[in-house]
Amino acid sequence: LTVTIVEADLARPEHGQAVLDLIDAYAADAFGRGRPLDSSARDALVPGLRAVPTTMILLAYDGSRPVGIATCFRGFSTFAAKPLVNIHDLAVLPSHRGQGIGRQLLDAVEQKARALGCCKVTLEVQEDNRRARRMYEAAGFAQTVYAEGAGGALFFSKPLSPARPVAVRRPESAD
Ligand SMILES: CC(C)(COP(=O)(O)OP(=O)(O)OC[C@H]1O[C@@H](n2cnc3c(N)ncnc32)[C@H](O)[C@@H]1OP(=O)(O)O)[C@@H](O)C(=O)NCCC(=O)NCCS
């Protein structure tokens, strides 16, 4: 199997299509969200990624067929005062798993991050995703421990629903 890893150029329609197909397949996976993308997300995905200046996407090709993706965003560590790369999605088509493609994508992200002068590569993985965890651990990733004896990092989030409008006072009405 000859795998080629390329950085996606989202101005190219074939790269945009590859990103859409691979993210859709990942969304449908049990370790994605178990169902494909909604049509609104399908329409907005590539233009949205193009509008984000820190987007960095690597695609894995088996010949001319796109089979794997690492969607990353550049970030910045204030304490190290250096950029970082966050891996937001890493996925390989089910037909192509177990052949080293995931690891090749991971290694390519690391190489890219080093070239950008980054201090680290970050990612989140589901606790029960043993396959992905094994791959990350074999590549040198470990759960973040911020301080001695403080345990690992907890990932917090707050979904923002448009359903509940929040009253915002206009500046001129503030006293
Ligand atoms: C996780 C995923 C990206 C791995 O890609 P892959 O191409 O299958 O992985 P690789 O073949 O490069 O294997 C890398 C390592 O993963 C582990 N691994 C691979 N297949 C495995 C399996 N069936 N069981 C357990 N570990 C496995 C091994 O440690 C392997 O290294 P090794 O071959 O030296 O033993 C792929 O399985 C996938 O797309 N899963 C669904 C999406 C997902 O869970 N993404 C991660 C979100 S954080």
XYZ file of C-alpha atoms and ligand atoms in Angstrom:
223
model
C 0.000 0.000 0.000
C 1.507 3.318 -1.062
C 0.107 6.148 0.977
C 0.744 9.784 0.159
C 0.103 12.509 2.727
C -0.636 15.979 1.369
C -1.668 19.250 2.971
C -5.145 20.151 1.747
C -5.527 23.273 -0.356
C -9.192 24.102 0.167
C -9.208 26.355 -2.896
C -8.973 23.122 -4.905
C -12.434 21.552 -5.384
C -11.065 17.983 -5.238
C -9.442 18.638 -1.863
C -12.636 20.268 -0.595
C -14.615 17.218 -1.721
C -12.134 14.863 -0.034
C -12.462 16.802 3.236
C -16.261 16.709 3.036
C -16.382 12.965 2.294
C -13.874 12.048 5.009
C -15.456 14.209 7.726
C -18.878 12.851 6.766
C -17.577 9.278 7.088
C -15.962 10.138 10.441
C -19.204 11.729 11.700
C -21.038 8.499 10.817
C -18.513 6.385 12.768
C -19.381 5.115 16.250
C -16.404 7.134 17.571
C -17.550 10.190 15.637
C -21.163 10.942 16.463
C -22.847 7.892 14.966
C -24.607 9.666 12.112
C -23.485 11.563 9.024
C -23.376 15.357 8.797
C -26.612 17.339 8.577
C -27.133 18.995 5.200
C -26.546 22.461 6.703
C -23.161 21.326 8.066
C -22.284 19.725 4.716
C -22.925 23.025 2.950
C -21.038 25.138 5.478
C -18.063 22.853 6.215
C -15.538 23.740 3.518
C -16.358 27.485 3.320
C -16.240 27.559 7.130
C -12.839 25.846 7.274
C -11.540 28.238 4.609
C -12.678 31.210 6.680
C -10.689 30.063 9.716
C -7.125 31.340 9.295
C -5.557 28.641 11.474
C -6.931 25.630 9.578
C -4.363 22.988 8.639
C -5.632 19.767 7.095
C -3.605 16.740 6.059
C -5.085 14.171 3.680
C -3.911 10.586 3.169
C -4.314 9.141 -0.323
C -4.221 5.510 -1.410
C -3.289 6.178 -5.041
C -5.837 8.796 -6.102
C -8.360 7.863 -3.411
C -8.593 10.005 -0.251
C -8.708 7.570 2.706
C -7.665 9.490 5.815
C -7.738 12.960 7.328
C -6.209 14.976 10.131
C -8.091 18.250 10.656
C -5.934 20.564 12.749
C -5.999 24.138 13.960
C -2.992 26.169 14.985
C -3.212 27.642 18.468
C -0.842 29.393 20.833
C 0.602 28.555 24.221
C 0.878 31.710 26.329
C 3.189 30.093 28.903
C 5.622 28.821 26.257
C 4.910 31.829 23.996
C 4.986 29.469 21.055
C 2.396 28.191 18.586
C 0.819 24.770 19.003
C -1.194 22.448 16.803
C -4.482 20.926 17.951
C -5.699 17.804 16.159
C -9.450 18.217 15.972
C -10.266 15.122 13.882
C -8.175 12.145 12.930
C -9.919 9.461 10.921
C -9.221 6.721 8.401
C -11.919 5.064 6.267
C -12.982 1.701 7.803
C -11.722 -0.147 4.686
C -8.210 1.225 5.244
C -7.732 0.912 9.004
C -4.993 -1.139 10.640
C -2.484 -0.451 7.871
C -0.502 2.328 9.484
C -2.307 5.255 7.826
C -3.495 6.815 11.095
C 0.038 6.730 12.443
C 1.420 8.235 9.233
C -1.059 11.116 9.498
C -0.106 11.618 13.142
C 3.601 11.654 12.282
C 2.965 14.124 9.448
C 1.111 16.461 11.827
C 4.053 16.290 14.229
C 6.507 17.069 11.429
C 4.392 20.033 10.336
C 4.127 21.290 13.933
C 7.903 21.092 14.362
C 8.395 23.030 11.124
C 6.043 25.729 12.459
C 8.095 25.985 15.667
C 5.273 24.632 17.821
C 5.797 23.669 21.457
C 3.220 20.854 21.402
C 0.529 18.908 19.611
C -2.747 18.539 21.510
C -5.839 16.385 21.013
C -8.847 14.931 22.784
C -9.791 11.286 22.671
C -12.774 9.428 24.100
C -11.815 7.386 27.138
C -13.258 4.188 25.618
C -11.595 4.643 22.199
C -8.915 2.044 22.906
C -7.706 1.792 19.339
C -7.077 5.536 19.013
C -5.606 5.739 22.531
C -3.155 2.942 21.715
C -2.085 4.765 18.572
C -1.602 8.078 20.424
C 0.263 6.458 23.308
C 2.544 4.555 20.896
C 3.306 7.919 19.251
C 4.261 9.497 22.598
C 1.037 11.282 23.600
C -0.102 11.149 27.222
C -2.863 12.632 29.348
C -1.920 16.138 30.437
C -0.970 16.573 34.070
C -0.785 20.273 34.870
C 0.637 20.085 38.376
C 2.228 17.459 40.603
C -0.499 15.321 42.194
C -3.276 17.237 40.434
C -4.402 14.427 38.138
C -5.251 14.803 34.497
C -6.935 17.648 32.671
C -10.713 17.707 32.484
C -12.295 18.864 29.268
C -15.157 21.339 29.913
C -17.515 22.739 27.321
C -20.805 24.620 27.110
C -22.951 24.124 24.030
C -24.330 27.462 22.904
C -27.903 27.070 21.789
C -29.524 29.858 19.760
C -32.858 29.011 21.450
C -32.405 31.243 24.517
C -31.747 34.876 23.635
C -29.740 36.749 26.242
C -30.647 40.348 27.055
C -27.598 42.523 26.425
C -27.646 46.087 27.709
C -26.645 48.660 25.157
C -23.499 50.622 26.128
C -25.377 53.955 26.175
C -27.831 52.607 28.751
C -24.999 51.635 31.127
C -24.363 54.058 33.989
C -8.107 5.697 15.196
C -7.789 5.555 13.707
C -7.576 6.937 13.109
C -6.480 4.754 13.582
O -6.112 4.714 12.220
P -5.464 3.388 11.585
O -4.952 3.755 10.254
O -6.404 2.272 11.692
O -4.273 3.150 12.625
P -2.869 2.484 12.299
O -3.049 1.331 11.368
O -1.899 3.548 11.910
O -2.479 1.921 13.707
C -1.808 2.720 14.627
C -1.845 2.040 15.973
O -3.176 1.988 16.437
C -3.332 0.825 17.180
N -4.328 -0.010 16.519
C -4.610 -0.078 15.204
N -5.599 -0.947 14.981
C -5.943 -1.431 16.175
C -6.921 -2.369 16.624
N -7.749 -3.002 15.784
N -7.004 -2.602 17.952
C -6.208 -1.958 18.811
N -5.259 -1.074 18.447
C -5.150 -0.829 17.151
C -2.013 0.132 17.249
O -1.289 0.634 18.349
C -1.397 0.606 15.992
O -0.006 0.545 16.003
P 0.720 -0.805 15.509
O 0.194 -1.094 14.132
O 2.160 -0.432 15.545
O 0.334 -1.844 16.488
C -8.895 4.778 12.944
O -9.108 3.562 13.594
C -10.210 5.543 12.852
O -10.430 6.294 11.909
N -11.114 5.324 13.841
C -12.412 6.016 13.859
C -12.240 7.483 14.163
C -11.527 7.723 15.465
O -11.768 7.071 16.462
N -10.600 8.706 15.450
C -9.861 9.123 16.616
C -10.608 10.210 17.282
S -9.687 10.872 18.643
